[in-house]
Short mmCIF file of C-alpha atoms in Angstrom, two decimals:
data_model
loop_
_atom_site.label_atom_id
_atom_site.label_comp_id
_atom_site.label_asym_id
_atom_site.label_seq_id
_atom_site.Cartn_x
_atom_site.Cartn_y
_atom_site.Cartn_z
CA MET A 342 0.00 0.00 0.00
CA SER A 343 1.02 3.60 -0.54
CA GLN A 344 1.74 5.54 2.63
CA ALA A 345 -1.59 7.41 2.49
CA GLU A 346 -3.50 4.13 2.04
CA ARG A 347 -1.50 2.53 4.84
CA GLU A 348 -2.28 5.33 7.29
CA LYS A 349 -5.99 5.20 6.45
CA HIS A 350 -6.10 1.41 6.75
CA LEU A 351 -3.96 0.90 9.84
CA LEU A 352 -4.88 3.82 12.12
CA PRO A 353 -8.38 2.58 13.12
CA GLN A 354 -7.07 -0.95 13.68
CA LEU A 355 -4.22 0.31 15.87
CA ALA A 356 -6.54 2.55 17.86
CA GLU A 357 -8.86 -0.42 18.40
CA LEU A 358 -5.88 -2.51 19.54
CA THR A 359 -4.93 0.19 22.04
CA THR A 360 -8.42 -0.05 23.52
CA HIS A 361 -8.29 -3.86 23.48
CA HIS A 362 -5.02 -3.96 25.40
CA ARG A 363 -6.18 -1.37 27.94
CA GLU A 364 -9.22 -3.51 28.67
CA ASN A 365 -7.24 -6.75 28.95
CA SER A 366 -3.87 -5.76 30.39
CA GLU A 367 -3.97 -4.04 33.75
CA GLY A 368 -0.30 -3.10 33.52
CA TYR A 369 -0.72 -1.48 30.08
CA ASP A 370 -3.76 0.45 31.28
CA ARG A 371 -1.80 1.78 34.27
CA ILE A 372 1.04 2.90 32.00
CA LEU A 373 -1.26 4.83 29.67
CA SER A 374 -3.21 6.31 32.58
CA SER A 375 0.02 7.52 34.17
CA LEU A 376 0.83 9.27 30.89
CA GLY A 377 -2.51 11.09 31.03
CA ILE A 378 -3.98 9.27 28.02
CA ALA A 379 -7.74 9.08 28.42
CA ARG A 380 -9.55 5.82 27.71
CA ASP A 381 -11.63 7.54 25.04
CA ALA A 382 -8.66 9.32 23.46
CA SER A 383 -8.68 9.66 19.68
CA PHE A 384 -5.61 9.71 17.46
CA ALA A 385 -5.19 11.77 14.32
CA SER A 386 -2.28 9.78 12.90
CA ILE A 387 -0.17 6.68 13.50
CA ALA A 388 2.54 8.92 14.97
CA ASP A 389 0.06 10.10 17.64
CA LEU A 390 -0.46 6.61 19.09
CA PRO A 391 1.11 5.97 22.53
CA TRP A 392 4.24 3.83 22.39
CA LEU A 393 5.91 1.55 24.86
CA PRO A 394 9.69 1.33 25.16
CA VAL A 395 10.64 -2.15 23.99
CA ARG A 396 12.64 -2.59 27.22
CA MET A 397 9.36 -2.72 29.17
CA PHE A 398 9.03 -6.37 28.17
CA LYS A 399 12.26 -7.13 30.04
CA THR A 400 11.04 -5.66 33.31
CA HIS A 401 7.27 -6.25 33.25
CA ASP A 402 4.99 -9.17 32.46
CA LEU A 403 2.69 -7.55 29.92
CA ARG A 404 0.01 -9.70 28.36
CA SER A 405 -3.60 -9.32 27.29
CA ILE A 406 -4.63 -12.94 27.74
CA PRO A 407 -5.22 -14.98 30.90
CA GLU A 408 -2.39 -17.25 32.00
CA SER A 409 -4.47 -20.31 31.13
CA GLU A 410 -4.48 -19.31 27.43
CA ILE A 411 -0.71 -18.96 27.05
CA PHE A 412 0.28 -21.28 24.21
CA LYS A 413 3.91 -20.26 23.76
CA THR A 414 6.37 -17.99 25.58
CA LEU A 415 9.15 -16.38 23.56
CA THR A 416 12.29 -14.87 25.06
CA SER A 417 14.66 -12.33 23.52
CA SER A 418 18.37 -12.77 22.94
CA GLY A 419 19.66 -9.98 25.19
CA THR A 420 23.18 -10.66 26.39
CA THR A 421 23.65 -8.22 29.26
CA GLY A 422 22.18 -8.05 32.74
CA ALA A 423 18.89 -6.40 31.81
CA GLY A 424 17.11 -9.74 31.45
CA ALA A 425 15.19 -11.12 28.49
CA SER A 426 11.91 -9.94 27.05
CA ARG A 427 9.03 -12.33 27.59
CA ILE A 428 6.36 -12.43 24.89
CA TYR A 429 3.19 -14.43 25.46
CA LEU A 430 1.22 -15.91 22.58
CA ASP A 431 -2.08 -17.72 22.56
CA LYS A 432 -2.91 -20.14 19.74
CA ALA A 433 -4.60 -17.46 17.63
CA ALA A 434 -1.61 -15.11 17.94
CA ALA A 435 0.87 -17.87 17.10
CA GLY A 436 -1.15 -18.75 13.99
CA ALA A 437 -1.50 -15.12 12.90
CA GLN A 438 2.23 -14.37 13.14
CA THR A 439 3.07 -17.39 10.96
CA LYS A 440 0.43 -16.43 8.39
CA GLN A 441 1.52 -12.81 8.13
CA LEU A 442 5.19 -13.68 8.00
CA GLY A 443 4.34 -15.91 5.06
CA ALA A 444 2.42 -13.12 3.34
CA THR A 445 5.44 -10.83 3.69
CA LEU A 446 7.96 -13.37 2.40
CA GLN A 447 5.77 -14.40 -0.50
CA GLU A 448 6.79 -11.11 -2.14
CA VAL A 449 10.27 -12.53 -2.74
CA LEU A 450 9.76 -16.31 -2.50
CA GLY A 451 6.62 -16.78 -4.58
CA GLY A 452 3.80 -19.10 -3.63
CA GLU A 453 5.53 -22.48 -3.34
CA ARG A 454 7.73 -23.90 -0.61
CA LEU A 455 11.31 -24.17 -1.78
CA PRO A 456 14.07 -26.59 -0.75
CA MET A 457 15.80 -24.91 2.16
CA LEU A 458 19.32 -24.50 3.54
CA MET A 459 19.25 -23.54 7.22
CA VAL A 460 22.49 -21.83 8.27
CA ASP A 461 22.21 -23.15 11.81
CA THR A 462 22.11 -26.40 13.75
CA ILE A 463 18.96 -28.44 14.32
CA GLY A 464 19.68 -28.28 18.05
CA ILE A 465 18.44 -24.68 18.16
CA ILE A 466 14.80 -25.78 17.82
CA LYS A 467 14.77 -28.77 20.20
CA ASN A 468 12.60 -27.03 22.86
CA ARG A 469 9.27 -26.50 21.10
CA ARG A 470 7.49 -24.62 23.91
CA SER A 471 10.01 -21.98 24.94
CA PHE A 472 12.28 -20.47 22.29
CA SER A 473 15.12 -18.02 22.18
CA ALA A 474 14.87 -15.31 19.54
CA ARG A 475 17.24 -17.27 17.33
CA GLY A 476 15.29 -20.50 17.76
CA ALA A 477 12.00 -18.73 17.07
CA GLY A 478 13.48 -17.23 13.91
CA VAL A 479 14.76 -20.57 12.65
CA LEU A 480 11.54 -22.43 13.38
CA GLY A 481 9.39 -19.61 11.99
CA MET A 482 11.30 -19.58 8.71
CA ALA A 483 11.34 -23.37 8.45
CA ASN A 484 7.61 -23.24 7.69
CA PHE A 485 8.35 -21.68 4.30
CA GLY A 486 10.74 -24.32 3.03
CA ARG A 487 10.96 -28.08 2.50
CA LYS A 488 13.72 -30.68 2.32
CA HIS A 489 15.49 -28.80 5.13
CA THR A 490 19.25 -29.22 5.34
CA TYR A 491 21.19 -27.74 8.25
CA VAL A 492 24.57 -26.23 7.38
CA LEU A 493 26.00 -26.93 10.84
CA ASP A 494 26.30 -30.33 12.45
CA GLU A 495 25.45 -31.04 16.08
CA ASN A 496 28.91 -29.80 17.13
CA ASP A 497 28.27 -26.42 15.45
CA GLN A 498 30.78 -27.16 12.69
CA PRO A 499 30.07 -26.70 8.95
CA ASP A 500 28.80 -29.90 7.35
CA VAL A 501 30.29 -29.35 3.90
CA GLU A 502 29.15 -32.70 2.52
CA ALA A 503 25.55 -32.02 3.55
CA VAL A 504 25.63 -28.69 1.71
CA LYS A 505 27.19 -30.27 -1.39
CA THR A 506 24.52 -32.99 -1.39
CA PHE A 507 21.76 -30.39 -1.05
CA LEU A 508 23.13 -28.38 -3.99
CA ALA A 509 23.53 -31.51 -6.12
CA ASN A 510 19.87 -32.36 -5.50
CA TYR A 511 18.24 -28.93 -5.58
CA GLY A 512 20.79 -26.33 -6.68
CA ASP A 513 19.66 -26.19 -10.33
CA LYS A 514 16.35 -24.50 -9.39
CA PRO A 515 15.37 -21.76 -6.91
CA PHE A 516 16.03 -22.67 -3.29
CA LEU A 517 15.72 -20.80 0.00
CA ILE A 518 18.58 -19.99 2.37
CA PHE A 519 17.97 -18.64 5.86
CA GLY A 520 20.29 -17.68 8.68
CA PHE A 521 21.48 -14.91 10.94
CA THR A 522 23.82 -12.51 9.22
CA PHE A 523 27.14 -13.28 10.89
CA MET A 524 26.52 -17.02 10.75
CA VAL A 525 25.60 -16.81 7.05
CA TRP A 526 28.90 -15.06 6.39
CA GLN A 527 31.11 -17.34 8.46
CA TYR A 528 29.43 -20.70 7.87
CA LEU A 529 28.02 -20.34 4.36
CA TYR A 530 29.88 -17.63 2.44
CA GLU A 531 33.35 -18.63 3.61
CA VAL A 532 32.64 -22.33 3.08
CA ALA A 533 31.08 -21.71 -0.36
CA ARG A 534 34.04 -19.58 -1.43
CA GLU A 535 36.57 -22.13 -0.22
CA HIS A 536 34.81 -25.06 -1.89
CA LYS A 537 33.69 -23.08 -4.97
CA LEU A 538 30.00 -23.82 -4.39
CA ASP A 539 27.43 -22.40 -6.80
CA LEU A 540 24.64 -20.58 -4.92
CA SER A 541 23.33 -18.67 -7.94
CA ASN A 542 19.79 -20.09 -7.71
CA GLY A 543 19.49 -19.30 -4.01
CA ILE A 544 17.27 -16.72 -2.35
CA LEU A 545 18.88 -15.61 0.92
CA ILE A 546 16.81 -14.23 3.79
CA HIS A 547 19.02 -13.09 6.66
CA SER A 548 18.95 -10.91 9.75
CA GLY A 549 20.71 -10.25 13.03
CA GLY A 550 23.60 -8.25 14.40
CA TRP A 551 26.13 -6.73 12.01
CA LYS A 552 28.64 -5.88 14.73
CA LYS A 553 30.97 -8.81 14.12
CA LEU A 554 30.91 -8.19 10.37
CA ILE A 555 31.56 -4.47 10.68
CA ASP A 556 34.61 -5.45 12.74
CA ARG A 557 35.73 -7.38 9.65
CA ALA A 558 35.04 -4.37 7.38
CA VAL A 559 32.00 -6.08 5.85
CA ASP A 560 28.93 -3.84 5.54
CA ASN A 561 25.72 -4.62 3.67
CA THR A 562 27.10 -3.46 0.30
CA GLU A 563 30.26 -5.55 0.68
CA PHE A 564 28.22 -8.53 1.90
CA ARG A 565 26.10 -8.46 -1.25
CA ARG A 566 29.09 -7.84 -3.55
CA ARG A 567 31.18 -10.70 -2.20
CA PHE A 568 28.31 -13.19 -2.32
CA LYS A 569 27.63 -12.22 -5.95
CA GLU A 570 31.26 -12.39 -7.07
CA ASP A 571 32.32 -15.51 -5.18
CA THR A 572 29.15 -17.67 -5.13
CA GLY A 573 26.82 -16.24 -7.79
CA LEU A 574 24.16 -15.44 -5.17
CA THR A 575 22.35 -12.18 -6.03
CA ARG A 576 18.85 -12.51 -4.55
CA ILE A 577 19.61 -11.33 -1.02
CA HIS A 578 17.13 -9.81 1.43
CA ASN A 579 18.15 -8.61 4.85
CA TYR A 580 15.29 -7.98 7.25
CA TYR A 581 14.68 -6.06 10.44
CA GLY A 582 12.48 -7.53 13.13
CA MET A 583 12.35 -8.35 16.80
CA ILE A 584 10.77 -10.92 19.04
CA GLU A 585 8.65 -8.21 20.69
CA GLN A 586 6.76 -7.98 17.38
CA ILE A 587 7.07 -11.59 16.31
CA GLY A 588 5.78 -12.23 12.77
CA THR A 589 6.41 -8.66 11.62
CA VAL A 590 9.50 -8.27 9.45
CA PHE A 591 10.69 -5.25 7.51
CA LEU A 592 12.20 -6.74 4.36
CA GLU A 593 15.03 -5.33 2.29
CA GLY A 594 14.04 -4.48 -1.27
CA PRO A 595 15.73 -6.04 -4.32
CA SER A 596 18.02 -3.01 -4.72
CA GLY A 597 19.42 -3.42 -1.21
CA ASN A 598 20.12 -0.92 1.58
CA SER A 599 16.49 0.02 2.29
CA LEU A 600 13.89 -1.82 4.39
CA TYR A 601 10.16 -1.79 3.65
CA CYS A 602 7.04 -2.17 5.77
CA PRO A 603 4.57 -5.00 5.17
CA ASP A 604 1.01 -3.81 4.62
CA PHE A 605 0.03 -4.47 8.26
CA ALA A 606 2.93 -2.49 9.74
CA ASP A 607 4.65 0.89 9.67
CA VAL A 608 7.62 2.74 11.14
CA VAL A 609 7.98 6.16 12.73
CA ILE A 610 11.41 7.78 13.12
CA ARG A 611 11.36 9.97 16.24
CA ASN A 612 13.56 12.86 17.32
CA PRO A 613 15.27 11.59 20.51
CA GLU A 614 14.85 14.97 22.25
CA THR A 615 11.35 16.10 21.24
CA TRP A 616 9.92 12.66 20.27
CA GLU A 617 8.27 14.30 17.26
CA GLU A 618 8.37 12.43 13.94
CA GLN A 619 11.50 13.16 11.95
CA PRO A 620 11.31 14.22 8.29
CA VAL A 621 12.80 12.08 5.51
CA GLY A 622 16.58 12.00 5.75
CA GLU A 623 16.81 12.98 9.44
CA PRO A 624 18.03 10.19 11.77
CA GLY A 625 16.16 9.29 14.94
CA VAL A 626 14.89 6.46 17.13
CA ILE A 627 12.94 3.75 15.31
CA GLU A 628 9.36 3.08 16.40
CA VAL A 629 7.79 -0.07 14.95
CA VAL A 630 4.03 -0.37 14.54
CA SER A 631 2.09 -3.55 13.74
CA THR A 632 -1.51 -4.77 13.90
CA LEU A 633 -0.32 -8.32 14.72
CA PRO A 634 0.13 -8.23 18.54
CA HIS A 635 -3.24 -9.17 20.09
CA SER A 636 -2.10 -11.32 23.01
CA TYR A 637 0.24 -8.68 24.46
CA PRO A 638 0.45 -4.85 24.07
CA GLY A 639 3.27 -4.79 21.54
CA HIS A 640 1.53 -3.00 18.68
CA VAL A 641 3.41 0.32 19.06
CA LEU A 642 6.99 -0.05 20.30
CA LEU A 643 9.87 2.38 20.60
CA THR A 644 13.02 0.40 19.86
CA GLU A 645 16.59 1.02 21.01
CA ASP A 646 17.79 1.40 17.42
CA LEU A 647 18.71 4.46 15.39
CA GLY A 648 17.40 4.73 11.85
CA VAL A 649 16.49 7.07 9.05
CA CYS A 650 13.57 7.18 6.63
CA ASN A 651 15.09 7.19 3.13
CA GLY A 652 11.90 8.04 1.27
CA ILE A 653 8.16 7.53 0.93
CA ASP A 654 6.52 5.82 -2.07
CA ASP A 655 9.69 6.24 -4.15
CA GLY A 656 11.53 2.94 -3.70
CA ASP A 657 11.31 -0.68 -4.85
CA TRP A 658 7.96 -1.08 -3.09
CA PRO A 659 5.31 1.42 -1.85
CA GLY A 660 5.28 3.08 1.58
CA LYS A 661 8.16 4.26 3.74
CA HIS A 662 11.58 2.74 3.27
CA PHE A 663 14.28 3.12 5.88
CA SER A 664 17.71 2.06 7.09
CA VAL A 665 18.88 0.92 10.52
CA MET A 666 21.98 2.83 11.62
CA GLY A 667 22.80 0.89 14.77
CA ARG A 668 22.02 0.68 18.46
CA LEU A 669 21.42 3.67 20.67
CA PRO A 670 24.40 4.56 22.90
CA LYS A 671 24.39 2.36 26.03
CA ALA A 672 21.61 0.20 24.57
CA GLU A 673 21.95 -3.53 25.07
CA ALA A 674 23.73 -5.58 22.41
CA ARG A 675 21.14 -8.13 21.37
CA GLY A 676 21.64 -9.26 17.78
CA CYS A 677 20.55 -12.88 17.44
CA SER A 678 23.71 -13.94 15.63
CA ASP A 679 25.86 -12.10 18.17
CA THR A 680 24.67 -14.54 20.86
CA PHE A 681 25.91 -17.56 18.93
CA GLN A 682 28.49 -19.46 20.96
CA GLY A 683 29.86 -21.71 18.23
CA ALA A 684 33.47 -22.78 18.37
CA ALA A 685 34.67 -20.22 15.83
CA ALA A 686 32.31 -17.39 16.72
#
């Protein structure tokens, strides 16, 4: 949707969600009341909606469902002493996040499930009821592939023969690759380059912390260039998302270097001093907005990331497109791939 269509479509749904969460989450209601937001408040734009700092989910149990209806509890990948976010899903919420993630990815994957290389180890998804952010990401993406092959063995070492067998069987047609950014670089790119593997029919979906790659002088442009030159892989889509809005991903367009909002979500870039919305080209704090969270009040969240809106309705796809510039100063390091404890990480 264009940005004007998006605003018209999403604003009433988000306002209704705000009311829903106030009625069903005592903690959320107290927060909004303490901010002086009346129960019958109206909102003129998405940017007017009240936001929660994403860190609230580390320090408070916020849910809009009774404990008896909790179907799955997700935890974030924070690595410092602030604790992990806890996100509570009922069955309906778990089903909705999978469905909407699929609708987003269909834009680049098409309608059929493709053979899939998972740049991880199968051990990450052993506990089906309580997942880390990384495990939730792996399991969530697994739904969109078939003939899954894990790049790492149970000792977290590259299984080169398994990858070669996968490519021999499925590499002549489109196939899906998923992994967290640093792991994709270290355990797929470097292995593919060394063994001269042809990944030209792959479609790579990746996300996670860039910190370890920046330390190696590999940014997004270099990442894409090296994959193209050394493996033939050109269809690469980074995405931005977080466990506090599970199922909502902001996908990189085909041209690279800009992220786009799915039709059920939006972003607001806020001035860190006035909290007003920043104009195009002016950096600020990223706020993520989604109609997906029904079981917990996570529909309007102020992140701990800096970003900039690169344009509106003038990119690969309609709506706002933006870039993530990094973490706020003193914010917790929490990239999913940065928590990987493999032998060579």
